[in-house]
PDB file of C-alpha atoms in Angstrom:
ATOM      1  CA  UNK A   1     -26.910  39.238 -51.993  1.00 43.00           C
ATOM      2  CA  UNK A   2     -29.206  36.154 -51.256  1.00 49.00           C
ATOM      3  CA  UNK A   3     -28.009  32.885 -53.090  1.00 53.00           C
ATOM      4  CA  UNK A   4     -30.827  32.022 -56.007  1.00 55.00           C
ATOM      5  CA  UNK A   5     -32.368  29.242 -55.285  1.00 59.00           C
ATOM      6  CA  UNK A   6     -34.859  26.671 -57.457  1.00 58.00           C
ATOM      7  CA  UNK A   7     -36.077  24.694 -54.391  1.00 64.00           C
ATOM      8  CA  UNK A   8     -38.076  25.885 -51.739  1.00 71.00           C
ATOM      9  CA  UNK A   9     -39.356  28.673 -53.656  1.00 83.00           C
ATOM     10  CA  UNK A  10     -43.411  29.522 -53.268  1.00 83.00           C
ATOM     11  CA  UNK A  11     -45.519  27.678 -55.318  1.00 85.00           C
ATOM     12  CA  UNK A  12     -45.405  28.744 -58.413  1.00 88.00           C
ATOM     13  CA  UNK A  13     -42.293  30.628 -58.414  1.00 89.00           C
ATOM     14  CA  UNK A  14     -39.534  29.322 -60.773  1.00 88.00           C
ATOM     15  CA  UNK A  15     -36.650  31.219 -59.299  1.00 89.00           C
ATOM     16  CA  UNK A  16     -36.344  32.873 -55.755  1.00 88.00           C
ATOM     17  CA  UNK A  17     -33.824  34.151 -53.216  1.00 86.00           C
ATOM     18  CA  UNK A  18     -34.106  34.727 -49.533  1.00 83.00           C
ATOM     19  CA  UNK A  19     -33.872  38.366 -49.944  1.00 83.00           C
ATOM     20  CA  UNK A  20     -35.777  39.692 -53.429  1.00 86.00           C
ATOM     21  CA  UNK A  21     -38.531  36.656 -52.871  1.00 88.00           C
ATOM     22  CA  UNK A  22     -39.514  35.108 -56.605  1.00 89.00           C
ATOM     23  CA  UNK A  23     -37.284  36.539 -59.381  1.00 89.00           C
ATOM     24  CA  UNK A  24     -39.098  34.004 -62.214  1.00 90.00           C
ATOM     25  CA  UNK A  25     -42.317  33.058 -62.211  1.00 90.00           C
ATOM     26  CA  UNK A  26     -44.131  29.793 -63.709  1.00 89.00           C
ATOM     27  CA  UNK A  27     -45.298  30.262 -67.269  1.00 86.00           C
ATOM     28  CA  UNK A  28     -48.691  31.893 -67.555  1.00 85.00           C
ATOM     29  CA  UNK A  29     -48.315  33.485 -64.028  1.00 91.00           C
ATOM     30  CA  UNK A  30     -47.218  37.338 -63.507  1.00 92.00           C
ATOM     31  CA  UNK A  31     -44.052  38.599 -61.509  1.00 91.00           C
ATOM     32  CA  UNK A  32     -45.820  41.600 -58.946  1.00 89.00           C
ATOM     33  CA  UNK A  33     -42.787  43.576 -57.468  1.00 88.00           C
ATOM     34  CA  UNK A  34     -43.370  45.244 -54.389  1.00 83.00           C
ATOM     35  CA  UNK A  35     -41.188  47.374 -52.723  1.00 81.00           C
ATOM     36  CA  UNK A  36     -40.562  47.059 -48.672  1.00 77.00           C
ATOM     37  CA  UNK A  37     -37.928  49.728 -47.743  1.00 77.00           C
ATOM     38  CA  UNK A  38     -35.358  49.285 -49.886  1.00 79.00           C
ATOM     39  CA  UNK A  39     -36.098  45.547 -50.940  1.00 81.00           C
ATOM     40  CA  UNK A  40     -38.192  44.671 -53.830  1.00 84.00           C
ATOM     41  CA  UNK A  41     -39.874  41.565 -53.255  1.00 88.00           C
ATOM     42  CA  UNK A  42     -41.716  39.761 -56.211  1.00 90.00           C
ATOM     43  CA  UNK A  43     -44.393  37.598 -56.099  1.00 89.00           C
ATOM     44  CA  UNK A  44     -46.282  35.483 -58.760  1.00 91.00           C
ATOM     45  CA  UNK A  45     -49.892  35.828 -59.315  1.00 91.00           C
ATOM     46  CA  UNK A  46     -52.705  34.464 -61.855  1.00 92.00           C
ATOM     47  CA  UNK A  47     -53.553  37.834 -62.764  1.00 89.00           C
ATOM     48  CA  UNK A  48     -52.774  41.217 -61.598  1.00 88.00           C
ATOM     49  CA  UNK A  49     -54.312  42.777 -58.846  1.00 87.00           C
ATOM     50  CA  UNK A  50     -56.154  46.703 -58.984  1.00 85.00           C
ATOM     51  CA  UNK A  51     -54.136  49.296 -60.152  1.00 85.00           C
ATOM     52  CA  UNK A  52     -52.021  46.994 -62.137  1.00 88.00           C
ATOM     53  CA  UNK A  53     -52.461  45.794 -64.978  1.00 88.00           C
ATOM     54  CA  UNK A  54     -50.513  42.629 -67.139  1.00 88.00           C
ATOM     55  CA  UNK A  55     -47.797  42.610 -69.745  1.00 87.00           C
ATOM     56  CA  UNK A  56     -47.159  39.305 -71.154  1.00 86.00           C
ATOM     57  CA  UNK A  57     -43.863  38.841 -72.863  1.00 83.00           C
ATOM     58  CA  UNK A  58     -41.835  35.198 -73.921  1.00 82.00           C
ATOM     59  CA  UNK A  59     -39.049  36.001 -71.363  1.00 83.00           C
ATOM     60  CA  UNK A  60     -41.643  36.368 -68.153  1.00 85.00           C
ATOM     61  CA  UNK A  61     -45.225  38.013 -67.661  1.00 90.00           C
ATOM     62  CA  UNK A  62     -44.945  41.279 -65.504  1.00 90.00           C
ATOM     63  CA  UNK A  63     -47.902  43.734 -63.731  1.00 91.00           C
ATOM     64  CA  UNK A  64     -47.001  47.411 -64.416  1.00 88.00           C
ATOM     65  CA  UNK A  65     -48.597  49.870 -62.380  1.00 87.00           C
ATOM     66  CA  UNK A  66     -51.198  52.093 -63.884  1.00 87.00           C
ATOM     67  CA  UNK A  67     -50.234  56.070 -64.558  1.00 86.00           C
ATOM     68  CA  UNK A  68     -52.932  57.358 -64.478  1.00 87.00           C
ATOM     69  CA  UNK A  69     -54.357  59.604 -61.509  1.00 88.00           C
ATOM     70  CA  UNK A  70     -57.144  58.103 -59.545  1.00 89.00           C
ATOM     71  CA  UNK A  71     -57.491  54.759 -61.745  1.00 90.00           C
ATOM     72  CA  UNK A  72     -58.035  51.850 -59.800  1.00 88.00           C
ATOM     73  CA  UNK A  73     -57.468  49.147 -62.777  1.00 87.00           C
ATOM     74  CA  UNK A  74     -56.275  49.567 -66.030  1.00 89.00           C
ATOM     75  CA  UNK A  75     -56.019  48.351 -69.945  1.00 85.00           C
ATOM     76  CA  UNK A  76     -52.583  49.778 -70.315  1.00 85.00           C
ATOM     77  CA  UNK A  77     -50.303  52.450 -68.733  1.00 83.00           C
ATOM     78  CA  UNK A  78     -51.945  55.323 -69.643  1.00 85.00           C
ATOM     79  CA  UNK A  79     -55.694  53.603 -70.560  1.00 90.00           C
ATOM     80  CA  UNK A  80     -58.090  53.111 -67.695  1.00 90.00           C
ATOM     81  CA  UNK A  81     -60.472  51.069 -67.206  1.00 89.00           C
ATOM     82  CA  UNK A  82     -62.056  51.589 -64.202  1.00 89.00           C
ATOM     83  CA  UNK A  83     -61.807  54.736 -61.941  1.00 90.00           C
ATOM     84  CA  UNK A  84     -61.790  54.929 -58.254  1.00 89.00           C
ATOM     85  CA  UNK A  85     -65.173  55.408 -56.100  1.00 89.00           C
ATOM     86  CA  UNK A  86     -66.764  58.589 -57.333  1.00 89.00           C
ATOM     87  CA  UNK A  87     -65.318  59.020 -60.467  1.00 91.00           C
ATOM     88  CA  UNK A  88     -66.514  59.033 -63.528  1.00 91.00           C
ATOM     89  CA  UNK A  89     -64.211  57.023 -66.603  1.00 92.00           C
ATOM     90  CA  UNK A  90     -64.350  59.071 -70.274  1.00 90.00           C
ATOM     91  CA  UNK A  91     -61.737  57.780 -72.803  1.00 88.00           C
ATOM     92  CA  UNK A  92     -59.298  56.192 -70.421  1.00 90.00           C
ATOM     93  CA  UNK A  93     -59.206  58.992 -68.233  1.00 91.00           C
ATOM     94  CA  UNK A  94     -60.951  59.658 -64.700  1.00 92.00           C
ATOM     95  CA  UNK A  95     -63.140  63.243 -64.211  1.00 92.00           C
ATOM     96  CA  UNK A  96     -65.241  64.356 -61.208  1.00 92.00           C
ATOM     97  CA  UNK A  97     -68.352  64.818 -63.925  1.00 89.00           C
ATOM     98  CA  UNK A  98     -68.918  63.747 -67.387  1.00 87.00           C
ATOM     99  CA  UNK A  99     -67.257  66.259 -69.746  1.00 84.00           C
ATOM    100  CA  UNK A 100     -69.653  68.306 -71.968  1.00 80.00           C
ATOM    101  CA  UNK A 101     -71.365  66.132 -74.055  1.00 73.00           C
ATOM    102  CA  UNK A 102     -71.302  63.172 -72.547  1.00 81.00           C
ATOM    103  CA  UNK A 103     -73.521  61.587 -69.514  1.00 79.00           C
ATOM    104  CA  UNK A 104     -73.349  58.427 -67.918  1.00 79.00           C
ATOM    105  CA  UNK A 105     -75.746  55.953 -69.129  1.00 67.00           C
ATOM    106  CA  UNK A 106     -78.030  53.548 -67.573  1.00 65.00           C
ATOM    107  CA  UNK A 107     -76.370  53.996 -64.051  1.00 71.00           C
ATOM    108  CA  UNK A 108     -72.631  53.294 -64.428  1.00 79.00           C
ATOM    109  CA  UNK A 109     -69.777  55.539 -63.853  1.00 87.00           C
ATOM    110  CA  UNK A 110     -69.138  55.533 -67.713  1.00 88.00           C
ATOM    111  CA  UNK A 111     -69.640  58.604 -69.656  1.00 86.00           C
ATOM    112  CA  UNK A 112     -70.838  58.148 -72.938  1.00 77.00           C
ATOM    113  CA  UNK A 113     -72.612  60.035 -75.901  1.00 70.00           C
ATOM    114  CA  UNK A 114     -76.463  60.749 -75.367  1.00 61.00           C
ATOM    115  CA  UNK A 115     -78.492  59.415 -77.435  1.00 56.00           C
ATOM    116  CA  UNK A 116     -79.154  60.300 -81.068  1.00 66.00           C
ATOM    117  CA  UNK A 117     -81.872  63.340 -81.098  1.00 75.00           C
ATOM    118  CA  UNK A 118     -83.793  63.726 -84.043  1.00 79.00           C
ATOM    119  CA  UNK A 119     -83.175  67.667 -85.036  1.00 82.00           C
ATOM    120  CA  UNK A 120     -84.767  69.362 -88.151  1.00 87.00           C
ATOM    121  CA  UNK A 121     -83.331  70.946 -91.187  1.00 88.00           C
ATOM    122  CA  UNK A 122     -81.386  74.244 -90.340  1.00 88.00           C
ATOM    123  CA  UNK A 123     -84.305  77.099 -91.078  1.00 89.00           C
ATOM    124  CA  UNK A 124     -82.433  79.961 -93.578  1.00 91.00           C
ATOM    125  CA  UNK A 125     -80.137  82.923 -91.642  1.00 88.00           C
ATOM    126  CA  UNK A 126     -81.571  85.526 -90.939  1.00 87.00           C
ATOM    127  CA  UNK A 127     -81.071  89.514 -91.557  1.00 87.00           C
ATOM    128  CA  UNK A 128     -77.618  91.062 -90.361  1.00 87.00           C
ATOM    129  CA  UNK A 129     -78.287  93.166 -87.304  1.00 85.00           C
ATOM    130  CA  UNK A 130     -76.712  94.664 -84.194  1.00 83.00           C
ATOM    131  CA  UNK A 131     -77.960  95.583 -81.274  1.00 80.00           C
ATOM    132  CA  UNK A 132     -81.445  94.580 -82.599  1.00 78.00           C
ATOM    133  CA  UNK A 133     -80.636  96.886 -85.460  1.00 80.00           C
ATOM    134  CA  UNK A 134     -80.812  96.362 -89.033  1.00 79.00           C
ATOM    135  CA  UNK A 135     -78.956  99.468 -90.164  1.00 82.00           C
ATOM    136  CA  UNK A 136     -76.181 101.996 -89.140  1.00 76.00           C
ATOM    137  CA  UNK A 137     -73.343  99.369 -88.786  1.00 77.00           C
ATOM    138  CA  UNK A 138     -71.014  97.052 -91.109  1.00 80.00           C
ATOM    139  CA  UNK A 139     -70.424  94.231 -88.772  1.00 83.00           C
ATOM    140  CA  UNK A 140     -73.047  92.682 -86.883  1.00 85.00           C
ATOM    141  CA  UNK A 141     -74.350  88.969 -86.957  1.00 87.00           C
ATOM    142  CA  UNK A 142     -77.067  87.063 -87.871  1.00 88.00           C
ATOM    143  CA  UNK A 143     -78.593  83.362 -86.811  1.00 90.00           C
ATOM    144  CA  UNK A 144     -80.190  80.524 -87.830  1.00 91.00           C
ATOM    145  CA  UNK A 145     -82.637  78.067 -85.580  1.00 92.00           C
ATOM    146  CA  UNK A 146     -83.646  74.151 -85.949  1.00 90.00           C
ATOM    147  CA  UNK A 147     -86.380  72.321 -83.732  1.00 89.00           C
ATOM    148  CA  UNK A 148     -85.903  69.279 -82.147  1.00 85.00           C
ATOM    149  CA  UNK A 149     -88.387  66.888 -83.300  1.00 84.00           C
ATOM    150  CA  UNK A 150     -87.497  63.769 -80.732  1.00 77.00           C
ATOM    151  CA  UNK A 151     -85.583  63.783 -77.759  1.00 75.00           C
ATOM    152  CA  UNK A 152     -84.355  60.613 -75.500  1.00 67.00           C
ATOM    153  CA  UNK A 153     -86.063  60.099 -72.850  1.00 64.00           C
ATOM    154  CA  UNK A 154     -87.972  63.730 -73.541  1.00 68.00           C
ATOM    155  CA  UNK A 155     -84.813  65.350 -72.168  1.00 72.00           C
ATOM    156  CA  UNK A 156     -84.183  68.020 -74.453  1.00 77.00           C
ATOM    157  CA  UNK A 157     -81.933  69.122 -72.309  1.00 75.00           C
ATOM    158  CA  UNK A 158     -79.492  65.950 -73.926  1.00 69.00           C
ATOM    159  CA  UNK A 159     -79.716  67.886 -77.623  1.00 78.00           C
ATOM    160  CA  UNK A 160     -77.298  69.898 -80.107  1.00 78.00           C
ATOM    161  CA  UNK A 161     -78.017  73.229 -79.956  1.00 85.00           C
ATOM    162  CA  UNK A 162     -81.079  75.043 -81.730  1.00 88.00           C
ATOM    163  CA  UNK A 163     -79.373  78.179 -82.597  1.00 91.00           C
ATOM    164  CA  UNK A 164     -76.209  78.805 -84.509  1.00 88.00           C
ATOM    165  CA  UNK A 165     -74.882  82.511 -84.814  1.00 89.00           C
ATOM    166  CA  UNK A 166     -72.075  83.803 -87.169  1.00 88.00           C
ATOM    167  CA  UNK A 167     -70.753  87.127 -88.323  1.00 87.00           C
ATOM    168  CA  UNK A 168     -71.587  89.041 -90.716  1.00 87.00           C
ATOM    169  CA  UNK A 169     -70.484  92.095 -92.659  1.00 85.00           C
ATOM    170  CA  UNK A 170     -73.181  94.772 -94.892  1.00 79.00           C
ATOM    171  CA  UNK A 171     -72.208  97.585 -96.402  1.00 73.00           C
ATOM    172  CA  UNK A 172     -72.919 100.404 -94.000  1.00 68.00           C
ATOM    173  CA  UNK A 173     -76.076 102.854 -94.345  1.00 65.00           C
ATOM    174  CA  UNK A 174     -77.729 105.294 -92.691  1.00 67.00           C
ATOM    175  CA  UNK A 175     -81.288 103.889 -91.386  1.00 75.00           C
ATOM    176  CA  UNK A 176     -84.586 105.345 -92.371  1.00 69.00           C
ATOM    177  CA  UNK A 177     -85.400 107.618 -89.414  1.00 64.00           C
ATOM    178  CA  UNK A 178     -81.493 108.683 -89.516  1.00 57.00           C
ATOM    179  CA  UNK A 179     -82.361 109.828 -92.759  1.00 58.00           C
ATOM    180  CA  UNK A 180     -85.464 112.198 -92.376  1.00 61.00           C
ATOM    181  CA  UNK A 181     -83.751 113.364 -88.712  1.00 60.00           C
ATOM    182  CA  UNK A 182     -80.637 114.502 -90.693  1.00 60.00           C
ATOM    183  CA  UNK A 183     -83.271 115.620 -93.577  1.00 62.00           C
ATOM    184  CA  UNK A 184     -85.484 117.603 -90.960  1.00 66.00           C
ATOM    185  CA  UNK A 185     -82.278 119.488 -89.427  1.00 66.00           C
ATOM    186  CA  UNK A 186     -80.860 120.219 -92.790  1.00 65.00           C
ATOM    187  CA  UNK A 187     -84.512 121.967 -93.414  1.00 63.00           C
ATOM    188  CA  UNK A 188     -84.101 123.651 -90.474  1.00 64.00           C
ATOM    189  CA  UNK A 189     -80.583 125.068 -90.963  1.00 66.00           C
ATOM    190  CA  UNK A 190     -81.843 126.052 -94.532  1.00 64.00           C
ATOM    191  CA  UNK A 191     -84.551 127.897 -92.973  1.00 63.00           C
ATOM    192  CA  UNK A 192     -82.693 129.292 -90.064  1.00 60.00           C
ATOM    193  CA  UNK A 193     -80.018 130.586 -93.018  1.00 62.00           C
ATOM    194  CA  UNK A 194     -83.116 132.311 -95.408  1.00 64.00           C
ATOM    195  CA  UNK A 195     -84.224 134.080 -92.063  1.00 59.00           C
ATOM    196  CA  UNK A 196     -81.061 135.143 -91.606  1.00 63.00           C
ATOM    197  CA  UNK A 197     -80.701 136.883 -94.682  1.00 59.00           C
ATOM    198  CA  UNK A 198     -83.886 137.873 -94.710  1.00 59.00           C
ATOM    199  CA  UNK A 199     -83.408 139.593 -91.306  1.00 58.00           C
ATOM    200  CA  UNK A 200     -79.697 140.893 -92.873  1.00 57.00           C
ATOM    201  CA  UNK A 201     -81.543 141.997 -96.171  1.00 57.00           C
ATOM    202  CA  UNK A 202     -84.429 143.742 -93.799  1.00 58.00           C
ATOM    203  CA  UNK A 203     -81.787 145.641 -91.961  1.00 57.00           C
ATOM    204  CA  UNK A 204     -79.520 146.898 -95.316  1.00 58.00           C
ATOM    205  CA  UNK A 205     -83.049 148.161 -96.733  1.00 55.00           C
ATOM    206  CA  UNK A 206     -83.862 150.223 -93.189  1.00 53.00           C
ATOM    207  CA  UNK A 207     -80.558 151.292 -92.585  1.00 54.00           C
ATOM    208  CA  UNK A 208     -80.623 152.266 -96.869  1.00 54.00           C
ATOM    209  CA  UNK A 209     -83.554 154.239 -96.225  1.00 56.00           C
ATOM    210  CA  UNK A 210     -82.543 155.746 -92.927  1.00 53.00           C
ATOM    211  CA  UNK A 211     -79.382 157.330 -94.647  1.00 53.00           C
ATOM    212  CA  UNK A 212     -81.674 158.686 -97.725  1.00 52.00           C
ATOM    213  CA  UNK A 213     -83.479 160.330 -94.663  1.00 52.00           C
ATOM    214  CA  UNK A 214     -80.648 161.566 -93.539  1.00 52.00           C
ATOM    215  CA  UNK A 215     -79.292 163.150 -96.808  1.00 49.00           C
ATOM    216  CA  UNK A 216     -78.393 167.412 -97.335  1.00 47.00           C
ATOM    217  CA  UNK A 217     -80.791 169.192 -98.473  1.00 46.00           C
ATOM    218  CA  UNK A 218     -79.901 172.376-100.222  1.00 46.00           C
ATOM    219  CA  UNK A 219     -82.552 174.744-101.143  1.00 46.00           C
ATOM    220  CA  UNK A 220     -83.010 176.926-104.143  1.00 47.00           C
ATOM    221  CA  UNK A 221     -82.611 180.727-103.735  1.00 46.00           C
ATOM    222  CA  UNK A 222     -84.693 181.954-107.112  1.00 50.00           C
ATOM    223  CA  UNK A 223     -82.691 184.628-108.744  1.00 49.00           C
ATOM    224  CA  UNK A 224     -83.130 188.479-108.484  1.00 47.00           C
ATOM    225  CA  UNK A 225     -85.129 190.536-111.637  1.00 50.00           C
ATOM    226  CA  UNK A 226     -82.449 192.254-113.080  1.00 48.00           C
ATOM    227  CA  UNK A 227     -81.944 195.727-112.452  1.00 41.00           C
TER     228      UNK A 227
END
């Protein structure tokens, strides 16, 4: 192990040995560590450089690598500040696009709310259907619309939705033309029952009349004078 040394050392290094380079650095300055092999070697700097960013504390002033993926300077560990070429910063964190919601504004690689649109009053919800129904179900849903009345930059496209949708629940009936089709074929089973009988009734008053026909006759023999 290198002998520490106070003399000699870089300017403004406090502390340094052969080996490790600066151990203490001057108040106000950071310690950087960087590792070569198996050596760390630490060097003082006025602030810390990208990807790095600086802890100040009474004993010494360090710069702490940022852990966070693709951030190229940071606020703290896990808080970016600035994302690599390409990449867009939301929150502290880098993304590839703005996440839903959110666009970059005026250029930079920051994504940020759009602006305020100006949106009317929800209109009132309309009728339960399904299927573009309105009967014959329990569950179906219904919806509501809005208008927008401003947009920025006349890119609606930047607005809350217009439409909201929920469930609903009705108590199930039979529609209208369910009704007089169920109505119509109940007439017609009716009728196709009275023919019926009537047919059955036709048939019992043949066959009746048929077996009257077909009935003994026995004829009278008048009786003999008497002798």
């Amino acid at each position: 192990v290198s002998t520490e040394l106070s003399q000699g050392c870089a300017r403004g290094c406090d502390l340094c040995s052969e080996f490790n380079g600066c151990l203490r650095c001057s108040p106000k300055l950071f310690i950087l560590l960087e590792r070569n092999d198996i050596r760390q070697i630490g060097i003082c700097l006025p602030s810390c450089p990208l990807g790095y960013f600086g802890l100040r504390n009474t004993d010494m002033n360090k710069c702490i690598k940022c852990k966070i993926e693709n951030c190229e300077s940071c606020f703290s560990r896990n808080f970016c500040t600035k994302c690599k070429e390409g990449l867009y910063l939301h929150k502290g964190r880098c993304y590839v696009t703005c996440p839903e919601g959110y666009t970059a504004a005026n250029g930079t690689m920051e994504c940020s709310s759009p602006a305020q649109c100006e949106m009317s009053e929800w209109g009132p919800w309309g009728p339960c259907s399904k299927k573009r129904k309105l009967c014959g179900f329990k569950k179906g849903n219904e919806d509501r619309t809005r208008r927008i009345l401003q947009a920025p930059s006349g890119d609606v496209s930047l607005c809350p939705a217009t439409t909201e949708v929920r469930r609903c629940t009705v108590q199930k009936s039979q529609c209208p033309e369910g009704k007089r089709k169920r109505k119509e074929e109940q007439g017609k089973q009716d009728n196709g029952n009275r023919n019926r009988k009537d047919t059955k009734d036709t048939k019992s008053g043949t066959k009746k009349r048929k077996n009257k026909q077909r009935g003994t006759t026995v004829a009278m023999t008048p009786a003999s004078p008497a002798q």
